[in-house]
PDB file of C-alpha atoms and ligand atoms in Angstrom:
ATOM      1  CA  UNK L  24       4.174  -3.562  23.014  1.00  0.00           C
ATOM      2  CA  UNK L  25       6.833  -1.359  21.903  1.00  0.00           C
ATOM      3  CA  UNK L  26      10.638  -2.773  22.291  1.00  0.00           C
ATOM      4  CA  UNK L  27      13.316  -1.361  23.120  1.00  0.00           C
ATOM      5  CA  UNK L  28      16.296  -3.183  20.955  1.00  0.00           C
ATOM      6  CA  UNK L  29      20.034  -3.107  22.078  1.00  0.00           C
ATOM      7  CA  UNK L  30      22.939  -2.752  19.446  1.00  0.00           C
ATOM      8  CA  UNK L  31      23.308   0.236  17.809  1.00  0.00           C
ATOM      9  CA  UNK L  32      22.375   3.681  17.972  1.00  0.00           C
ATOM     10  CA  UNK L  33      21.485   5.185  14.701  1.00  0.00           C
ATOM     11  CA  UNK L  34      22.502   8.566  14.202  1.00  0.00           C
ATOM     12  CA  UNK L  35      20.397  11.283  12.132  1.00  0.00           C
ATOM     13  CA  UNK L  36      23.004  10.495   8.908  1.00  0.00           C
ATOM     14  CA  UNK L  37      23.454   7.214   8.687  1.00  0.00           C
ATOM     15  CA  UNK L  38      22.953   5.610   5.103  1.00  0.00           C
ATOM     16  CA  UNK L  39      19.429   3.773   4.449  1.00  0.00           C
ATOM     17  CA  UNK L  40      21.921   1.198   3.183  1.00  0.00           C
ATOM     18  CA  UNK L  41      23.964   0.876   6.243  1.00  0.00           C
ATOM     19  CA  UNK L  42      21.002   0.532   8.536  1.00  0.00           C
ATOM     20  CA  UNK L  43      19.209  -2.334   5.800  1.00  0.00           C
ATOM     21  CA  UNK L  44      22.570  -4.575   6.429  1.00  0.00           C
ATOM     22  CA  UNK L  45      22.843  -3.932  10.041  1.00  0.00           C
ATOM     23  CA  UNK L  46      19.389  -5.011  10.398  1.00  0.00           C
ATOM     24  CA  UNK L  47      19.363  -7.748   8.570  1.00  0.00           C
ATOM     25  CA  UNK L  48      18.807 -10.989  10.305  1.00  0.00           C
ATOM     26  CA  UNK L  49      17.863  -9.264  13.667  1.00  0.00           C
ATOM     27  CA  UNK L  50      14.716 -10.557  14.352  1.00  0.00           C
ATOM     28  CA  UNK L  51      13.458 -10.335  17.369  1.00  0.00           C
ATOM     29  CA  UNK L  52       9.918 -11.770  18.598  1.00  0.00           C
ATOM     30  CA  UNK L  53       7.399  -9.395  20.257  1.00  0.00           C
ATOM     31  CA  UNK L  54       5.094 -10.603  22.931  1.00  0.00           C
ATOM     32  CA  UNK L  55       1.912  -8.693  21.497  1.00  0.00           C
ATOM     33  CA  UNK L  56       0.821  -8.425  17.523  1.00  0.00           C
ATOM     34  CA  UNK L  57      -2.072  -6.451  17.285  1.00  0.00           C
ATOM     35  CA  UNK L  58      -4.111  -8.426  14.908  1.00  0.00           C
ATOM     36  CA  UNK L  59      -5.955  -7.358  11.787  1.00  0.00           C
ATOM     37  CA  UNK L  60      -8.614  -8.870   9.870  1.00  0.00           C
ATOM     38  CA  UNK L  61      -9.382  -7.997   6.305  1.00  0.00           C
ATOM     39  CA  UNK L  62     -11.420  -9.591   3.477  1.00  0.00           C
ATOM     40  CA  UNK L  63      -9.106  -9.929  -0.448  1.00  0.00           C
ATOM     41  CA  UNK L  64     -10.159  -6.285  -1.909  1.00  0.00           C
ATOM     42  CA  UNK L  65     -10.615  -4.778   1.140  1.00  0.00           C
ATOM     43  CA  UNK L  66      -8.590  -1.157   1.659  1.00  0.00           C
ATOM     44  CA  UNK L  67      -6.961  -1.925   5.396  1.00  0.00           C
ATOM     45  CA  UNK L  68      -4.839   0.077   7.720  1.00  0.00           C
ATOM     46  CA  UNK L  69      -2.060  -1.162   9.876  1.00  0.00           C
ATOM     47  CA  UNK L  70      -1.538   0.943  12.744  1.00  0.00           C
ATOM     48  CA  UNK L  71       1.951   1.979  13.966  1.00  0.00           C
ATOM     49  CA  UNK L  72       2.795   5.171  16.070  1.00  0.00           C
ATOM     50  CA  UNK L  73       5.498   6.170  18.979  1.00  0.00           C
ATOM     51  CA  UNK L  74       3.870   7.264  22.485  1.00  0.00           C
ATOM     52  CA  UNK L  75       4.923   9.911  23.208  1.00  0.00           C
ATOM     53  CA  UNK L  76       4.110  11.411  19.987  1.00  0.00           C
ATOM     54  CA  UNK L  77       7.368  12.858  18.110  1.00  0.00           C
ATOM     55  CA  UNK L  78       7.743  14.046  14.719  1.00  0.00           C
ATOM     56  CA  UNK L  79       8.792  10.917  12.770  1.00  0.00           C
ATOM     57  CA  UNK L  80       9.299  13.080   9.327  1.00  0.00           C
ATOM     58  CA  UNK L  81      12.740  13.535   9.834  1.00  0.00           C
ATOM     59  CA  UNK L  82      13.646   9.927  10.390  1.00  0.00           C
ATOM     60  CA  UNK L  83      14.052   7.011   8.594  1.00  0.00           C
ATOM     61  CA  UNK L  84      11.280   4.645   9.490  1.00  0.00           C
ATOM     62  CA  UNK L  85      10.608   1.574   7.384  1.00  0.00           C
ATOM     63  CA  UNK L  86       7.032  -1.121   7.058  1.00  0.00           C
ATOM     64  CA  UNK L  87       8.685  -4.674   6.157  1.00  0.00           C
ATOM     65  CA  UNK L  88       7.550  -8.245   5.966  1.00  0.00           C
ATOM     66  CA  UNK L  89      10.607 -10.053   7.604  1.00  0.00           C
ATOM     67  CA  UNK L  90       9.450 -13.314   5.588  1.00  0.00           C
ATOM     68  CA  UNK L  91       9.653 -11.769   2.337  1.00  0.00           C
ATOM     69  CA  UNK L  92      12.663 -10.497  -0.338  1.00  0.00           C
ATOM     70  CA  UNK L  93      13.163  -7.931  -0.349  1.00  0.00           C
ATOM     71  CA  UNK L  94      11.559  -7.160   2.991  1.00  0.00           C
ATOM     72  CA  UNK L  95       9.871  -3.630   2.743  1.00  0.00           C
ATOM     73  CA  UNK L  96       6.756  -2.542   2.112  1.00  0.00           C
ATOM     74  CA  UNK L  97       6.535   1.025   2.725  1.00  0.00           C
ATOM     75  CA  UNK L  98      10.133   3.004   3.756  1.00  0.00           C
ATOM     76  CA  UNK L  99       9.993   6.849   4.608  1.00  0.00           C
ATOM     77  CA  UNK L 100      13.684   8.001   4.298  1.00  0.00           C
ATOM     78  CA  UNK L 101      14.828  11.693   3.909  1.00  0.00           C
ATOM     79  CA  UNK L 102      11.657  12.845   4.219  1.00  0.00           C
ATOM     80  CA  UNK L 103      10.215  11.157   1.677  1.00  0.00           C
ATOM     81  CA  UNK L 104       8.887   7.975   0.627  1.00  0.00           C
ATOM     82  CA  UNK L 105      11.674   5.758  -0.471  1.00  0.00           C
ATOM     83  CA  UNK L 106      10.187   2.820  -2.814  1.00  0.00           C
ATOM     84  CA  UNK L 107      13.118   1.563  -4.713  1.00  0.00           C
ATOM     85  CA  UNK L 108      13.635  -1.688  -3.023  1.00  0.00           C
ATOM     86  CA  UNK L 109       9.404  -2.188  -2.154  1.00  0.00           C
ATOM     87  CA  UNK L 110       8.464  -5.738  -2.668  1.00  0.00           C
ATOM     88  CA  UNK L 111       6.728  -5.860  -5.636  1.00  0.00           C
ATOM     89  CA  UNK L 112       3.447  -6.942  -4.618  1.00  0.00           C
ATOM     90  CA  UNK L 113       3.085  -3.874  -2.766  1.00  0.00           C
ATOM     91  CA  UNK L 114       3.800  -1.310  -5.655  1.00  0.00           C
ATOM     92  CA  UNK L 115       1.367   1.181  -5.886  1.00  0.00           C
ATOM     93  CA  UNK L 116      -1.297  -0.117  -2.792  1.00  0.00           C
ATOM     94  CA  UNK L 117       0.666   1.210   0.235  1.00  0.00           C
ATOM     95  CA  UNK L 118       0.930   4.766   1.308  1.00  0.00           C
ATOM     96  CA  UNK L 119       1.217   6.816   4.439  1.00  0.00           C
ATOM     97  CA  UNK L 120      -0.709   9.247   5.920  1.00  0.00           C
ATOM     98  CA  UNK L 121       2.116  11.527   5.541  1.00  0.00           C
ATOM     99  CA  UNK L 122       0.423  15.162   7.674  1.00  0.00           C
ATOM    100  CA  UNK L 123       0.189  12.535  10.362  1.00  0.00           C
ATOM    101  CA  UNK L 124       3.983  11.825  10.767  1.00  0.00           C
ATOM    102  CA  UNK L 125       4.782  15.151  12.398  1.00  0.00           C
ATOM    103  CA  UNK L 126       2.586  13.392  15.238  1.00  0.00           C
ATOM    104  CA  UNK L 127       4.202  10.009  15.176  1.00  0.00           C
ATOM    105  CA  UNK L 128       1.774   8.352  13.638  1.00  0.00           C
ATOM    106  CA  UNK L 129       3.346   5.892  11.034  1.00  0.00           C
ATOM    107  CA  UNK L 130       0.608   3.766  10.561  1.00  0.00           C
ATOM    108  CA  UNK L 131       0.005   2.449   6.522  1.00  0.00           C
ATOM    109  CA  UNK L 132      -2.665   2.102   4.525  1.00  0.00           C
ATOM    110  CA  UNK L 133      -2.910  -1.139   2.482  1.00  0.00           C
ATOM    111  CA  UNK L 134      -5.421  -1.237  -0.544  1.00  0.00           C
ATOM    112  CA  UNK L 135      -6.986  -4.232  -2.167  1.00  0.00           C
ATOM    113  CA  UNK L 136      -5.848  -6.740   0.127  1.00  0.00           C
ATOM    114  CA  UNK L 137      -5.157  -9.897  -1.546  1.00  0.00           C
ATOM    115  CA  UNK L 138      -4.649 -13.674   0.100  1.00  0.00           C
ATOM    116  CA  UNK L 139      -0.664 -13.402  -0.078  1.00  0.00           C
ATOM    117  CA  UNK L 140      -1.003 -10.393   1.906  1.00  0.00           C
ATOM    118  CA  UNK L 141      -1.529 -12.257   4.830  1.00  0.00           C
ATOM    119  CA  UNK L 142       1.470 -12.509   7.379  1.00  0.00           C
ATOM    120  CA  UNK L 143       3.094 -10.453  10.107  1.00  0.00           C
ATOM    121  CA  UNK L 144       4.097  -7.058   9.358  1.00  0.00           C
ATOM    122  CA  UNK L 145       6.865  -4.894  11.443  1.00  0.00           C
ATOM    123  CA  UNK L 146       7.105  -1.414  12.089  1.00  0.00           C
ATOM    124  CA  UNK L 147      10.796  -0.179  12.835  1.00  0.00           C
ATOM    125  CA  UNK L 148      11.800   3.208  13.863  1.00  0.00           C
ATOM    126  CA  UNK L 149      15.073   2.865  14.157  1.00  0.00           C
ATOM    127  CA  UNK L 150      16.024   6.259  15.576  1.00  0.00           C
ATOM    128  CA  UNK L 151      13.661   5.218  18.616  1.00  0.00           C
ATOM    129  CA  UNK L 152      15.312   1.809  17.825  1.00  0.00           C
ATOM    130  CA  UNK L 153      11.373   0.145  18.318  1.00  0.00           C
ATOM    131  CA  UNK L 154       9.460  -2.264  16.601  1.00  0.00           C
ATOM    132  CA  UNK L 155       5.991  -2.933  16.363  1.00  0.00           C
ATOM    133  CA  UNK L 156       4.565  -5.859  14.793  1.00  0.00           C
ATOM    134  CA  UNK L 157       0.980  -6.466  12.769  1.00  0.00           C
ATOM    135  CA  UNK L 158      -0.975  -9.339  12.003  1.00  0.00           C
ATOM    136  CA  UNK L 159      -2.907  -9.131   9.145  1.00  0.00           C
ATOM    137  CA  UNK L 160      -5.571 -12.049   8.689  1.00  0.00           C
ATOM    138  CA  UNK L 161      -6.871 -12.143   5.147  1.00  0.00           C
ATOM    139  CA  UNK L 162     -10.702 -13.995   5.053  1.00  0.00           C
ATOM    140  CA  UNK L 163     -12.076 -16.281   2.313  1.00  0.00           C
TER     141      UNK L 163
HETATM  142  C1  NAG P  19      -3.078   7.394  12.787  1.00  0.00           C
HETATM  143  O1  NAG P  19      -3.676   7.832  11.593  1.00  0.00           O
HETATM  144  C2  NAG P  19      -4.664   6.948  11.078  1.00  0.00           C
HETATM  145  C3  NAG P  19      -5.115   7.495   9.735  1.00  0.00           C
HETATM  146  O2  NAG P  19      -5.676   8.756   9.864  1.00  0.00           O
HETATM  147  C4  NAG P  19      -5.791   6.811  12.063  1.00  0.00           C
HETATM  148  O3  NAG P  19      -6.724   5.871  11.572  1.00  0.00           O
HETATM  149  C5  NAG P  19      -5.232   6.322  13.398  1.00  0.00           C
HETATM  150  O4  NAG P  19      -6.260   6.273  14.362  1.00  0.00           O
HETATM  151  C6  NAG P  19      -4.107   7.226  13.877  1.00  0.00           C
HETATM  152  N1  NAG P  19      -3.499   6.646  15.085  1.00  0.00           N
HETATM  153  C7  NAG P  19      -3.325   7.350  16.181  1.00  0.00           C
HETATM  154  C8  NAG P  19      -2.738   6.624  17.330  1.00  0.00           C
HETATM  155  O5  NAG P  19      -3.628   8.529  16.270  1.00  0.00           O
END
């Protein structure tokens, strides 16, 4: 589920902007997407955590939809929430369940689901240099 990815080893400093261009065109296809099925105005969540549990507040860990520009949906970055470069059909319906981060739980809410919602989300913790990817199915 969760895979390991060669390259580089991010450090605790390294820029959000250095990481976004060595990641960029990476992609690299997971054998299992958890699937999730939603209806348009539906409230959904897309699950994402790191087993063992760790505390994921100090890292940089970012939500993207590789088929989009720009890419993210949700970034966490010096211990915040870092939304300047969110897609902007996300702004304002994504957040974190940010008490739960401490236990590595990175999963994201998504409200009012809409059809162009529908794709394949990824989950990248880059210090743990994982990704996790999401289907999200969005009914008539
Ligand atoms: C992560 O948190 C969400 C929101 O509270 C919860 O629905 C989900 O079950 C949690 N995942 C794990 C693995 O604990």
């Amino acid at each position: 589920m969760i895979h390991n990815r060669d390259g580089f080893v991010f450090g605790l400093f390294i820029s959000l902007i250095l990481l976004i261009h060595l990641n960029e065109g990476q992609s690299q296809e997971s054998d299992l997407t958890q699937t999730i099925i939603s209806m348009p105005g539906d409230d959904v969540v897309l699950p994402c955590h790191v087993d063992p549990p760790q505390d994921l507040s100090q890292f940089t860990v970012e939500w993207g939809r590789p088929d989009l520009k720009p890419r993210f949906v949700h970034v966490w970055h010096n211990q915040k929430e870092y939304l300047a470069d969110q897609n902007k059909v996300f702004k304002g319906r994504t957040s974190l369940f940010n008490d739960k981060l401490k236990d590595g739980n990175f999963s994201l809410k998504l409200s009012d689901v809409r059809h162009s919602d529908n794709g394949r989300y990824r989950c990248y913790n880059p210090k743990e240099k994982t990704e996790y990817f999401i289907q999200l199915l969005v009914g008539e």
